[in-house]
CSV table of C-alpha atoms in Angstrom, one decimal:
chain,number,residue,atom,x,y,z
A,18,LEU,CA,-40.8,82.5,-64.1
A,19,LEU,CA,-37.5,84.4,-64.7
A,20,ASN,CA,-35.7,84.8,-68.0
A,21,GLU,CA,-32.0,84.1,-68.2
A,22,PRO,CA,-30.8,87.7,-67.6
A,23,GLN,CA,-33.1,88.1,-64.6
A,24,GLU,CA,-31.9,84.8,-63.1
A,25,LYS,CA,-28.3,85.9,-63.6
A,26,VAL,CA,-29.0,89.2,-61.8
A,27,LEU,CA,-30.6,87.2,-59.0
A,28,VAL,CA,-27.6,84.9,-58.7
A,29,ASP,CA,-25.3,88.0,-58.6
A,30,TRP,CA,-27.5,89.5,-55.9
A,31,CYS,CA,-27.2,86.3,-53.9
A,32,HIS,CA,-23.4,86.5,-54.2
A,33,HIS,CA,-23.3,90.2,-53.3
A,34,ASN,CA,-25.4,89.7,-50.1
A,35,SER,CA,-23.4,86.6,-49.2
A,36,ASP,CA,-20.1,88.5,-49.5
A,37,SER,CA,-21.4,91.5,-47.5
A,38,ALA,CA,-22.5,89.3,-44.5
A,39,THR,CA,-26.2,90.1,-45.3
A,40,PRO,CA,-27.3,86.8,-46.8
A,41,LEU,CA,-30.8,86.4,-48.2
A,42,HIS,CA,-33.3,84.2,-46.4
A,43,PRO,CA,-35.3,82.0,-48.9
A,44,ARG,CA,-38.4,84.0,-48.0
A,45,LYS,CA,-36.6,87.3,-48.9
A,46,LEU,CA,-35.5,85.7,-52.1
A,47,ARG,CA,-39.1,84.9,-53.0
A,48,ALA,CA,-40.1,88.5,-52.2
A,49,GLN,CA,-37.3,89.8,-54.4
A,50,ILE,CA,-38.6,87.7,-57.3
A,51,PHE,CA,-42.1,89.2,-56.7
A,52,GLU,CA,-40.5,92.6,-56.9
A,53,MET,CA,-38.9,91.7,-60.2
A,54,VAL,CA,-41.8,90.0,-62.0
A,55,LYS,CA,-44.9,90.8,-59.9
A,56,ALA,CA,-45.6,87.1,-59.4
A,57,TYR,CA,-44.8,84.9,-56.4
A,58,PRO,CA,-42.8,81.7,-57.2
A,59,GLY,CA,-44.1,78.3,-56.2
A,60,LYS,CA,-43.1,76.7,-52.9
A,61,ASN,CA,-40.4,74.6,-54.6
A,62,TRP,CA,-39.0,77.3,-56.8
A,63,VAL,CA,-36.2,78.3,-54.5
A,64,HIS,CA,-35.0,74.7,-54.2
A,65,ARG,CA,-35.1,74.3,-58.0
A,66,PHE,CA,-33.3,77.7,-58.4
A,67,LEU,CA,-30.5,76.5,-56.0
A,68,SER,CA,-30.2,73.2,-57.9
A,69,ARG,CA,-29.7,75.1,-61.1
A,70,HIS,CA,-26.9,77.2,-59.6
A,71,ALA,CA,-24.3,75.0,-57.9
A,72,ASP,CA,-22.3,78.1,-56.8
A,73,ILE,CA,-24.9,79.1,-54.2
A,74,LEU,CA,-26.4,77.2,-51.4
A,75,VAL,CA,-28.5,77.4,-48.2
A,76,ALA,CA,-26.6,77.2,-44.9
A,77,LYS,CA,-26.8,78.3,-41.3
A,78,PRO,CA,-24.7,81.5,-40.8
A,79,ARG,CA,-22.2,82.4,-38.2
A,80,GLY,CA,-22.7,85.6,-36.3
A,81,LEU,CA,-20.6,88.6,-37.1
A,82,ASP,CA,-20.5,91.8,-34.9
A,83,PRO,CA,-21.5,94.9,-36.9
A,84,LYS,CA,-18.3,96.8,-35.9
A,85,ARG,CA,-16.1,93.9,-37.1
A,86,ALA,CA,-18.0,93.7,-40.4
A,87,GLN,CA,-17.5,97.5,-40.9
A,88,ASN,CA,-13.8,97.5,-40.2
A,89,PHE,CA,-12.7,94.2,-41.8
A,90,ASN,CA,-12.4,95.2,-45.4
A,91,LYS,CA,-9.6,95.4,-48.0
A,92,ALA,CA,-9.0,99.1,-47.6
A,93,THR,CA,-8.5,98.9,-43.8
A,94,ILE,CA,-6.3,95.8,-44.0
A,95,THR,CA,-4.2,97.4,-46.8
A,96,GLU,CA,-3.8,100.6,-44.7
A,97,TYR,CA,-2.6,98.6,-41.7
A,98,PHE,CA,0.1,96.8,-43.7
A,99,ASP,CA,1.2,100.0,-45.5
A,100,MET,CA,1.6,101.7,-42.1
A,101,ARG,CA,3.4,98.7,-40.7
A,102,LYS,CA,5.8,98.7,-43.7
A,103,ALA,CA,6.4,102.4,-43.4
A,104,LEU,CA,7.2,102.0,-39.7
A,105,ASP,CA,9.5,99.0,-40.4
A,106,ASP,CA,11.3,101.1,-43.1
A,107,LYS,CA,11.6,104.1,-40.8
A,108,LEU,CA,13.2,102.1,-38.0
A,109,GLU,CA,15.3,100.0,-40.4
A,110,GLY,CA,13.7,96.9,-39.2
A,111,ILE,CA,11.8,96.1,-36.0
A,112,PRO,CA,13.7,93.7,-33.7
A,113,PRO,CA,11.9,90.3,-33.2
A,114,GLU,CA,11.6,90.9,-29.4
A,115,HIS,CA,9.5,94.1,-30.2
A,116,ASN,CA,7.3,92.3,-32.7
A,117,TRP,CA,4.2,91.1,-30.9
A,118,ASN,CA,1.2,89.1,-32.0
A,119,VAL,CA,-2.0,90.0,-30.1
A,120,ASP,CA,-4.9,87.7,-30.3
A,121,GLU,CA,-8.3,88.2,-28.7
A,122,LYS,CA,-11.1,85.8,-27.9
A,123,GLY,CA,-14.6,86.9,-27.0
A,124,CYS,CA,-16.9,84.9,-24.8
A,125,GLN,CA,-20.6,85.7,-24.0
A,126,MET,CA,-21.6,85.6,-20.4
A,127,GLY,CA,-24.7,83.8,-19.2
A,128,GLY,CA,-25.1,81.0,-21.7
A,129,GLY,CA,-25.9,83.2,-24.7
A,130,ARG,CA,-28.8,83.4,-27.1
A,131,LYS,CA,-29.8,80.6,-29.3
A,132,GLY,CA,-30.6,81.2,-32.9
A,133,ASP,CA,-33.7,80.1,-34.6
A,134,ASN,CA,-31.7,77.7,-36.9
A,135,SER,CA,-32.8,79.7,-39.9
A,136,LYS,CA,-30.7,79.1,-43.0
A,137,PHE,CA,-29.7,81.7,-45.5
A,138,ILE,CA,-28.4,81.8,-49.1
A,139,PHE,CA,-24.6,82.0,-49.5
A,140,SER,CA,-22.0,81.7,-52.3
A,141,LYS,CA,-20.7,78.1,-52.3
A,142,ASN,CA,-17.1,79.4,-52.2
A,143,ASN,CA,-17.9,81.7,-49.2
A,144,ARG,CA,-16.6,79.3,-46.4
A,145,GLU,CA,-17.1,81.9,-43.6
A,146,ARG,CA,-20.8,82.3,-44.0
A,147,TYR,CA,-21.3,85.3,-41.7
A,148,ARG,CA,-24.4,87.2,-40.9
A,149,ILE,CA,-24.4,90.5,-39.1
A,150,HIS,CA,-26.2,90.3,-35.7
A,151,SER,CA,-27.1,92.5,-32.8
A,152,ASP,CA,-24.4,93.2,-30.3
A,153,ASN,CA,-26.5,94.0,-27.2
A,154,LEU,CA,-24.8,91.4,-25.0
A,155,GLU,CA,-22.6,91.0,-21.9
A,156,LEU,CA,-19.2,89.9,-23.2
A,157,VAL,CA,-15.8,88.9,-21.9
A,158,THR,CA,-12.7,89.5,-24.0
A,159,ILE,CA,-9.4,87.6,-23.4
A,160,ILE,CA,-6.3,89.1,-24.9
A,161,GLU,CA,-3.1,87.0,-25.3
A,162,CYS,CA,0.2,88.5,-26.4
A,163,VAL,CA,3.2,86.6,-27.8
A,164,SER,CA,6.4,88.1,-29.2
A,165,GLU,CA,8.2,86.9,-32.4
A,166,THR,CA,10.8,85.4,-30.1
A,167,GLY,CA,8.2,83.4,-28.2
A,168,GLN,CA,8.0,85.6,-25.1
A,169,CYS,CA,4.5,85.5,-23.5
A,170,ASP,CA,2.9,88.3,-21.7
A,171,ASP,CA,0.3,87.9,-19.0
A,172,THR,CA,-3.2,87.4,-20.4
A,173,VAL,CA,-5.5,90.4,-20.0
A,174,THR,CA,-9.2,90.0,-19.6
A,175,PHE,CA,-11.8,92.7,-20.1
A,176,ARG,CA,-15.4,92.3,-19.1
A,177,TYR,CA,-17.9,94.7,-20.6
A,178,ILE,CA,-21.5,95.2,-21.5
A,179,CYS,CA,-22.4,96.4,-25.0
A,180,VAL,CA,-25.2,98.8,-24.4
A,181,THR,CA,-25.6,99.7,-28.0
A,182,ALA,CA,-23.5,99.4,-31.1
A,183,ARG,CA,-21.8,102.7,-30.2
A,184,ASP,CA,-21.5,102.6,-26.4
A,185,VAL,CA,-19.2,100.2,-24.6
A,186,VAL,CA,-19.1,100.5,-20.8
A,187,CYS,CA,-16.1,98.9,-19.1
A,188,THR,CA,-17.4,97.3,-15.8
A,189,ASN,CA,-14.3,95.4,-14.7
A,190,LEU,CA,-10.7,94.8,-15.6
A,191,TRP,CA,-8.7,91.9,-14.2
């Protein structure tokens, strides 16, 4: 159905979508093929395509909040560590008791939503297998702080409702 260059482009497209947390559903892959060659592949074509390319697979994704997906990229991470190094250089070293690790854990209230168990196409070496999802949920965030010397601060918990991707309303703070 596809010639070798077309199939390579399709494999590259699968990798690109996998890496950007927008993996292709097999149905979407079939529609993409239709766009390329104006013919629908057979019902087993996707399975045979995947067997020809060991570097991609079909798997169930993990959810990824859109705001996290937007901000977790090489440029943002590099900027953070550059600013951190500049601060460390300016202060001629940050004492260990002033160097804190902050970790957060989000929990969803009310049992959560169940996915439809759909599987999507991912790069085989993409272990995270994220897929961006809606964030209209009631969430609780627990924040834990530990210094480099092992000192622990009290845990802080925020409860909030995400109304939209842009609006966060703080309803309670313990």
